[in-house]
CSV table of C-alpha atoms and ligand atoms in Angstrom, one decimal:
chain,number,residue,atom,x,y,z
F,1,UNK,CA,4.2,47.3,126.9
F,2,UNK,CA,2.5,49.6,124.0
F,3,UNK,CA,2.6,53.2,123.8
F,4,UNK,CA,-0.2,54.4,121.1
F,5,UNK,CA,1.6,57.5,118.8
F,6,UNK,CA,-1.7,58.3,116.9
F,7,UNK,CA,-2.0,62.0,118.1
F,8,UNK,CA,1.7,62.6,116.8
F,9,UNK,CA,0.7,64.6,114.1
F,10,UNK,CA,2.3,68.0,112.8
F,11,UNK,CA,1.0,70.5,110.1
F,12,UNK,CA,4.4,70.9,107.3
F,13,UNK,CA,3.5,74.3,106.5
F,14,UNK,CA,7.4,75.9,106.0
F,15,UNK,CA,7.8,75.9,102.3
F,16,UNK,CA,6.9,74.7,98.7
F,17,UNK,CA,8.2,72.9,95.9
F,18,UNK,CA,6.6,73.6,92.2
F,19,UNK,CA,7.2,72.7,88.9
F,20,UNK,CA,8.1,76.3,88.2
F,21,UNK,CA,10.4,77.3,90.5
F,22,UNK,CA,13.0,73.8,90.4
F,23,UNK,CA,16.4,73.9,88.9
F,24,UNK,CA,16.5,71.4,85.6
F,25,UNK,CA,19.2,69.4,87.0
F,26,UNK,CA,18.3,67.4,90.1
F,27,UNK,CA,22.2,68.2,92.1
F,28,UNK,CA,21.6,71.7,91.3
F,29,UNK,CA,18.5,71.7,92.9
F,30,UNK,CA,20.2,69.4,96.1
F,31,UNK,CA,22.8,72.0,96.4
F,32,UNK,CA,19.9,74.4,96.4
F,33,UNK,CA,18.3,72.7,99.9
F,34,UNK,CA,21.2,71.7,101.1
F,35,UNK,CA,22.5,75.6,101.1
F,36,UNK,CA,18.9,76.0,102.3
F,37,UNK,CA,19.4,73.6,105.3
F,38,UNK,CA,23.0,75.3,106.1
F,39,UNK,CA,21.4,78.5,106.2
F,40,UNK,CA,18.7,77.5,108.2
F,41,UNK,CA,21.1,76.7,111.1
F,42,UNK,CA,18.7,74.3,112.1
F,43,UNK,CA,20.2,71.2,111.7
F,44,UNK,CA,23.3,69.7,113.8
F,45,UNK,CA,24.7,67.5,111.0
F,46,UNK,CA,23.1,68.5,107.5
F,47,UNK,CA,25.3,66.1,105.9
F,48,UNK,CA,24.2,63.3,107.7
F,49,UNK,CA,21.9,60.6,105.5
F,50,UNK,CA,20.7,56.9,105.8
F,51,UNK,CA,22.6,55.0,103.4
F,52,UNK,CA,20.5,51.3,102.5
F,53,UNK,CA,22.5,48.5,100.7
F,54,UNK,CA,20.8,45.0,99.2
F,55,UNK,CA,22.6,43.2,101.7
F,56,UNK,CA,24.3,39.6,101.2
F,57,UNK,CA,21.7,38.2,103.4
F,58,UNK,CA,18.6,39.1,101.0
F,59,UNK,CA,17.8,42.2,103.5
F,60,UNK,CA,18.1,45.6,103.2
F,61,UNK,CA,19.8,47.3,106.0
F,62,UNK,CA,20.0,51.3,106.5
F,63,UNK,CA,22.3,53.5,108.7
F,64,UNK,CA,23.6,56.7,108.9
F,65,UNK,CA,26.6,57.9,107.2
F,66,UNK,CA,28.3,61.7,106.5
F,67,UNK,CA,28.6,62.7,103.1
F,68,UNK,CA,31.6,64.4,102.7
F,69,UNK,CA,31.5,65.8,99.3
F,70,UNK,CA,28.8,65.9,96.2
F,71,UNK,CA,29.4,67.1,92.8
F,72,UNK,CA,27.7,66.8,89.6
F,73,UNK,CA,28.7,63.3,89.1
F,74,UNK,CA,26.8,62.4,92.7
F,75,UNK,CA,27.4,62.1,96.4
F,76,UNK,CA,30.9,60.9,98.4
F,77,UNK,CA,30.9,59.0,101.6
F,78,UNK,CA,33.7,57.2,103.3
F,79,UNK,CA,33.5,54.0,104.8
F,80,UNK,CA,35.3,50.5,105.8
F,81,UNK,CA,35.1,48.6,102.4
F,82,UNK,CA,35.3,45.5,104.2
F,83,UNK,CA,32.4,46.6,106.4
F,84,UNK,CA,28.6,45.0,105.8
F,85,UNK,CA,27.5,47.7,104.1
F,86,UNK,CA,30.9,47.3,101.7
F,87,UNK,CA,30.1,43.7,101.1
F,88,UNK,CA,26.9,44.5,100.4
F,89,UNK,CA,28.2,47.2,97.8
F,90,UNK,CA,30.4,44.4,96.3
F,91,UNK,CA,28.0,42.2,95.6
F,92,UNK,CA,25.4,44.9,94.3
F,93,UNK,CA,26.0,48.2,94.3
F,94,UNK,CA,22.3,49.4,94.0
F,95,UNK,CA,22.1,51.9,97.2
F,96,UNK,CA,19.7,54.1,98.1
F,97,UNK,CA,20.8,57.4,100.1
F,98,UNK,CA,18.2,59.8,102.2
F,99,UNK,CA,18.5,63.0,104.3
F,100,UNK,CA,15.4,64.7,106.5
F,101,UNK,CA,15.9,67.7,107.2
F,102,UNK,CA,13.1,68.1,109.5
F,103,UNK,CA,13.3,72.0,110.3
F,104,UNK,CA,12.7,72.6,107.0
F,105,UNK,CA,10.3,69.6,106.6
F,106,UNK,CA,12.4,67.7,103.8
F,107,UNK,CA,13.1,65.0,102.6
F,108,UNK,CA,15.6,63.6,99.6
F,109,UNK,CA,15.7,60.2,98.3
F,110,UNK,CA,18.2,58.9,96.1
F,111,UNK,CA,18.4,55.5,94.0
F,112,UNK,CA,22.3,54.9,92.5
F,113,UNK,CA,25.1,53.2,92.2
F,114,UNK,CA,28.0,53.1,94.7
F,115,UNK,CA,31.3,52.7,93.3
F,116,UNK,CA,34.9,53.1,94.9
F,117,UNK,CA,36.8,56.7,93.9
F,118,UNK,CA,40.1,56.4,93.1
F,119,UNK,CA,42.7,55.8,95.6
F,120,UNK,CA,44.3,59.2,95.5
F,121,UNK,CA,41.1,60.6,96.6
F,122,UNK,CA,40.9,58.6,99.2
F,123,UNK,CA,44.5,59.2,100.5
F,124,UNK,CA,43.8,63.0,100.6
F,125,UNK,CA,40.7,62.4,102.2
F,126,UNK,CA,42.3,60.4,105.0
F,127,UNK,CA,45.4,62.6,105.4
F,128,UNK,CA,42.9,65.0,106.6
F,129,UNK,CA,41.3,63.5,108.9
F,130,UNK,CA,42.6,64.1,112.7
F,131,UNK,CA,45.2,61.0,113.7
F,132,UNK,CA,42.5,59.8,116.5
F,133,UNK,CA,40.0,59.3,113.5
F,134,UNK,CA,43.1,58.1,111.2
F,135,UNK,CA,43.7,55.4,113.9
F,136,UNK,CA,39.6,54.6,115.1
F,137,UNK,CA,40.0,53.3,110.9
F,138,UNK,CA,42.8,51.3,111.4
F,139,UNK,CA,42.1,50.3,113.9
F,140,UNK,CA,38.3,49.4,114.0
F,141,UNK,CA,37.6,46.0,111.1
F,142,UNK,CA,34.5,47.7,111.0
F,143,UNK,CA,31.4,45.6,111.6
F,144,UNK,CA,33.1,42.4,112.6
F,145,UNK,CA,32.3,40.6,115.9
F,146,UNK,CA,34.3,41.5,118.7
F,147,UNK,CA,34.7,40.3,122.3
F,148,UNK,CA,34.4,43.5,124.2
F,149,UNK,CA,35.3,47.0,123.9
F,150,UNK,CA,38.4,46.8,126.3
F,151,UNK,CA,39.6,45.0,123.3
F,152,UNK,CA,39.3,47.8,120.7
F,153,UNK,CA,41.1,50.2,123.3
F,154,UNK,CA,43.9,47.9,124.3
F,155,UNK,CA,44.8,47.8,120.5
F,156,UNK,CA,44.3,51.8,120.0
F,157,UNK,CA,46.5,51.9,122.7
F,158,UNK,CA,49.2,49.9,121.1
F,159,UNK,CA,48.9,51.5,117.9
F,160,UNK,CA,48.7,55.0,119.5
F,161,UNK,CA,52.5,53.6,120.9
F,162,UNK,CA,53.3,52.2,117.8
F,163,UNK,CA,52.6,55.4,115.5
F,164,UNK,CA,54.0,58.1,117.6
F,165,UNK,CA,55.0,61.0,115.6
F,166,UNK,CA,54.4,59.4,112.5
F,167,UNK,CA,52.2,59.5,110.2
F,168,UNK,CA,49.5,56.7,109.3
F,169,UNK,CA,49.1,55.5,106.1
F,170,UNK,CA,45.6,54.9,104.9
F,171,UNK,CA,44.2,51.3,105.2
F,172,UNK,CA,43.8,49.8,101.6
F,173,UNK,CA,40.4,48.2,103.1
F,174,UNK,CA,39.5,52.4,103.4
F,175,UNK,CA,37.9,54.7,101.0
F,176,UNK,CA,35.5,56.3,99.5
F,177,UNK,CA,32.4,56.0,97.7
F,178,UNK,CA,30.9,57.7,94.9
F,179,UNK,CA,26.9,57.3,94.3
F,180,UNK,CA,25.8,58.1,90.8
F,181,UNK,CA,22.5,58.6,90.5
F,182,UNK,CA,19.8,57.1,88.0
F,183,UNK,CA,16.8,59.1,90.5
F,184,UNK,CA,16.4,61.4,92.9
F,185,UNK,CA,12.9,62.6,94.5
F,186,UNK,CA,12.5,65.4,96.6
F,187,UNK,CA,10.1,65.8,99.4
F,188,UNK,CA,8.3,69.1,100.7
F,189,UNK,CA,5.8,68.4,103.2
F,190,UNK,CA,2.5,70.3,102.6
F,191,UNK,CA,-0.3,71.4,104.7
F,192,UNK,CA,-3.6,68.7,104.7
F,193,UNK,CA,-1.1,65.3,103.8
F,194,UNK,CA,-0.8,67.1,100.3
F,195,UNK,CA,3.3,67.1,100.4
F,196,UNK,CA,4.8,68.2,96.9
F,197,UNK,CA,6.9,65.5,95.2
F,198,UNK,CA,9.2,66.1,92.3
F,199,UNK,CA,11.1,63.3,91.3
F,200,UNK,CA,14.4,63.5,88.7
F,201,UNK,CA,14.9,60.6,86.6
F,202,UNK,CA,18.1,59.7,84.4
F,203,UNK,CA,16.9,59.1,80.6
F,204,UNK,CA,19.1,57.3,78.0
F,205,UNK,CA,20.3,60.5,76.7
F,206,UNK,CA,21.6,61.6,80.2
F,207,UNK,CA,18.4,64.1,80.3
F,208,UNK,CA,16.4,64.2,83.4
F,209,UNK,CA,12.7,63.3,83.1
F,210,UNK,CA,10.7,65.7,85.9
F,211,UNK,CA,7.4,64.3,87.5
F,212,UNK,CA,5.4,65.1,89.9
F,213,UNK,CA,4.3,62.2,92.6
F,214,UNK,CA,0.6,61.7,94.4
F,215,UNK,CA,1.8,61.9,98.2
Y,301,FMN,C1,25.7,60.6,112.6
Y,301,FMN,C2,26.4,59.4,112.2
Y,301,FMN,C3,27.5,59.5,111.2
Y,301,FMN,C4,28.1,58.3,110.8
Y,301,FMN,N1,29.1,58.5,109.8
Y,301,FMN,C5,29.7,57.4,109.3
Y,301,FMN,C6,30.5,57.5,108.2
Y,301,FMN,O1,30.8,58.5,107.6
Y,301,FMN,N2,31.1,56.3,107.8
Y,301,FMN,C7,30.9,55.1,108.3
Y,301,FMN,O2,31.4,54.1,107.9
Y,301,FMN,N3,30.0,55.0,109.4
Y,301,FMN,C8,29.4,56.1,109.9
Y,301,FMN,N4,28.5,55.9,110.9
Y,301,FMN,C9,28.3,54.6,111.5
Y,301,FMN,C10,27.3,53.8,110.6
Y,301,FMN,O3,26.0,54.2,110.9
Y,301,FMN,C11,27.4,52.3,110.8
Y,301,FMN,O4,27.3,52.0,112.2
Y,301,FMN,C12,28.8,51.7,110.3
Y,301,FMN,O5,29.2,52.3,109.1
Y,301,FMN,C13,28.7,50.2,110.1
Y,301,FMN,O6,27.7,49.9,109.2
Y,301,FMN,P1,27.6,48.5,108.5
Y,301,FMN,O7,28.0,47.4,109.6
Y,301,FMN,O8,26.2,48.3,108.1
Y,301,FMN,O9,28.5,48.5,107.4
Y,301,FMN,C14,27.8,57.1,111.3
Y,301,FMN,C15,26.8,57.0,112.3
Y,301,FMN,C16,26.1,58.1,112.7
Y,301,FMN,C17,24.9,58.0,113.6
């Protein structure tokens, strides 16, 4: 079985990114896409972005995770600290996080480190959420090996019981993370394969070094 994807090929002729035009400080100039991106109306889940973790087993492994909030100090996501990608974390919290935003023919890379926000942040986060998603956490020890999915709903069912009219406290082995970044690189495609690249580095004095990447 093949299938051959060498006529895929698309002109990114939307917008530009110059050296003139960016904000000095690499989240003002997220916030400035990512209001872009909202605007645009064009993307289902704007917050949505591939989070990559050195895993335990020497790999890297990527999936998709919501941000929930970012601020100057970096980007929030929420996840089972127990999961893969939390041991991973544990062990090295080097991530790397990236949205496409393919309407608007974007792309954002991030490299920093994940660290856990503090527990009160987390609680109000998770008192929040609706009770089904409240209970898919407790319920769910997220990427552990289970038998079959009848399990899982046989134990939201009992829990479901169990929880009636009260509320559910959040699992300590649940939470947030904060990623600080050291560099982020934004990505405008360009006609002709000449894409504009900016990337934002953290210097010593907390400064961010500007360059400009070959595509
Ligand atoms: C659109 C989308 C949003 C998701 N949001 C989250 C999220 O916010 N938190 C989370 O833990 N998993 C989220 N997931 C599931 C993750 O991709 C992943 O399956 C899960 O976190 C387990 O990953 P791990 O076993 O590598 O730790 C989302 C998946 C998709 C496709």
């Amino acid at each position: 079985m093949q299938k051959d994807l060498g006529n895929y090929r698309k002109s990114y002729e939307k917008s530009e990114l110059t050296e003139g035009s960016i904000k000095e400080n690499p989240l003002e100039q997220f916030q400035k896409w990512f209001y872009e991106v909202e605007a645009s109306d064009g993307v289902d889940e704007p917050n949505a972005m591939t989070v990559s973790t050195i895993g335990l087993d020497g790999f890297p492994k990527s999936r998709v995770v919501l941000m929930k909030k970012y601020t100057h100090e970096g980007f929030i996501f929420y996840t089972n600290y127990k999961s893969e990608k939390g041991r991973a974390i544990a062990a090295d919290p080097s991530v790397c996080l990236s949205f496409f935003w393919p309407n608007m023919e974007r792309q954002v890379i991030i490299k920093g480190n994940a660290e856990k926000i503090a527990e009160n942040l987390s609680d109000g986060y998770f008192e929040s959420r609706p009770f089904g998603s409240q209970l898919g956490a407790v319920v769910s020890n997220q990427s552990d090996v289970i038998g079959s999915r009848e399990v899982l709903e046989k134990e939201l069912e009992a829990l479901e019981k169990q929880y009636e009219g009260q509320t559910i406290e959040r699992p300590q082995h649940w939470g947030g993370y904060l990623v600080r970044p050291i560099s982020i690189e934004f990505w405008q495609g360009r006609p002709n394969r000449l894409h504009d690249r900016i990337r934002y580095t953290l210097q010593e004095d907390h400064d961010w070094k500007i360059e400009r990447l070959a595509p």
